Amino acid sequence: MPDTIWWKSGTVYQVYPRSFQDTDGDGVGDLAGITARLDHLAWLGVDAVWISPFFRSPMADFGYDVADYCAVDPLFGTLADFDALIAEAHRRKLKVILDFVPNHTSIEHPWFAESRASRTSEKRDWYIWRDPAPDGGPPNNWLSNFGGPAWTRDEASGQYYYHAFLAEQPDLNWRNPDVRAAMHDVLRFWLERGVDGFRVDVIWHLIKDEGFRDNPANPDFAADRPGIERFSQVYSCDRPEVIEVIAGMRSVLREYGERVLIGEIYLPIERLVAYYGPDLTAADLPFNFQLLETPWRADAVAALVAEYEAALPEGGWPNWVLGNHDRPRIAARVGEAQARVAAMLLLTLRGTPTLYYGDEIGLGHVPIPADRVRDPWEKNEPGHGRDPVRTPMQWDEGPNAGFSPAEPWLPQTADLERRNVDAMRDDSRSILTLYRRLLSLRRDHAALSVGGWRGLPLAPEHAAEIFAYERFEGAETVRILLNFGGSEQAVPLEGGPAWTVLLSTRPGRAGEIARDVLPLAPDEGVVLRADSSR
Ligand code: NOJ
């Protein structure tokens, strides 16, 4: 029997709370808004909702700068609103995953105030303080992910503190056992309230090189890339000791039964898989962002999936991501037709898929006029900002697509009158319908949710355009053929059983039976079941 634990067989849906649903009329989403929209998630057919941070914060980085880990920011509501959200989610059999931001706090966190107060403060060592370099400058060459140096000098003490992101986000010192204990208590606070797991922010950053060595120059740096890429981040993150820190967090989760620990990790595959830890004791799911970075071509994606599958440790459960609040939207990147193929890919690969809110209605690129830029990264390094992927959800034909009666904090798509949940939900051709059908297919076929995966070799004339693979469980075999190209393809089914089309990205093909050859339209993907399967 395959393992059917919920976070393996299920699907995760990410909500960016500022942009899901506003209920108090300030143009920014809130927790009560998420609760009000849980029926959408249940109807769509996902299993868990991951909510980006809603904790007390001065919002320098929109909540990824936490000033109190155990309080809800008034912008988003109250703890009572959170309790209502989790109760309503569980009533609908939806799991709730929180966003834990342990690498850094807000500069306004009382721990930092205490740490900064003097060199002899009890909490001095809770953060990363270093003396200036001999020339009086920063202690080493580490850069901030949001542009500029990663060290800020504190005039009072003359020392520098380290921040991998904004100066308003000082990094905690995870080598200090008191920091670990305090953060474990934060996990317990939320676990006691019933949360089903955590997505852990920049988990590979938690431990830095003990000797604070300079990062080496990156010979492949390109001028159009963010400044952080001038150096390879070999000493500022991904240090071997981090695995044990993650295992420590995971054991806190295990005190509460089957809760999931998902780690945010942007690393190449061979390093990513190290985060399962020895004997799978670290992250349950090291987030796999490879689809966000791989060129959108059948051969490239096929090679990626094969490489990832081969690299997984024994028993390590895979996962896949097509979009999040930091990276360009899939529909903006590959276009509307391929966004449908991408949905089929995400929901038929082996492993837990994470969907990003709004991808189910094909939200694409939203241009942000200069006077509406909100992301601090865009302000520091124009062109790299994330506002276009955080625009408010579009629900109906009402004002601001039903998101808020007030002007939303970010603009919405120009086609919001037709690109919204209400307009698409009963349209059999819509991408929303496709997502819903894929989710239901995945739920109905163990081969898709928990079965094995194998890539299918194709003749050279197809391999550049088509990615083909099978999923299997027990007597059932399901085959997936995805056309990444713009030309029609006749894909041989090499004899064997007859195949029934379970679903196509083009409406109207379900139920079709194919024997020797399956014609695939441009940008079409299909899921077929071998007729010998039952
Ligand atoms: C990763 C988060 O996903 C991103 O949104 C945030 O800005 C940084 N971590 C800093 O917390």
Short mmCIF file of C-alpha atoms and ligand atoms in Angstrom, two decimals, residues 61 64 101 104 146 165 169 199 201-202 264 325-326 386 390, ligand 1:
data_model
loop_
_atom_site.label_atom_id
_atom_site.label_comp_id
_atom_site.label_asym_id
_atom_site.label_seq_id
_atom_site.Cartn_x
_atom_site.Cartn_y
_atom_site.Cartn_z
CA ASP A 61 8.64 43.42 3.80
CA TYR A 64 8.18 38.82 6.41
CA VAL A 101 9.88 33.26 9.46
CA HIS A 104 15.15 37.15 10.87
CA PHE A 146 17.33 43.05 -1.68
CA PHE A 165 17.31 40.95 3.48
CA GLN A 169 15.08 42.45 9.03
CA ARG A 199 6.27 26.55 5.47
CA ASP A 201 10.96 30.94 5.22
CA VAL A 202 14.52 30.82 3.75
CA GLU A 264 11.77 27.23 1.38
CA HIS A 325 4.60 35.39 -4.21
CA ASP A 326 8.24 35.94 -5.21
CA ARG A 386 7.31 41.22 -6.87
CA ARG A 390 0.83 39.76 -5.67
C1 NOJ B 1 11.36 34.63 1.28
C2 NOJ B 1 9.96 35.11 1.13
O1 NOJ B 1 9.26 34.23 0.31
C3 NOJ B 1 10.03 36.52 0.59
O2 NOJ B 1 8.78 36.99 0.20
C4 NOJ B 1 10.65 37.38 1.64
O3 NOJ B 1 10.80 38.70 1.15
C5 NOJ B 1 12.00 36.85 2.06
N1 NOJ B 1 11.99 35.44 2.28
C6 NOJ B 1 12.46 37.48 3.35
O4 NOJ B 1 11.70 36.96 4.41
#
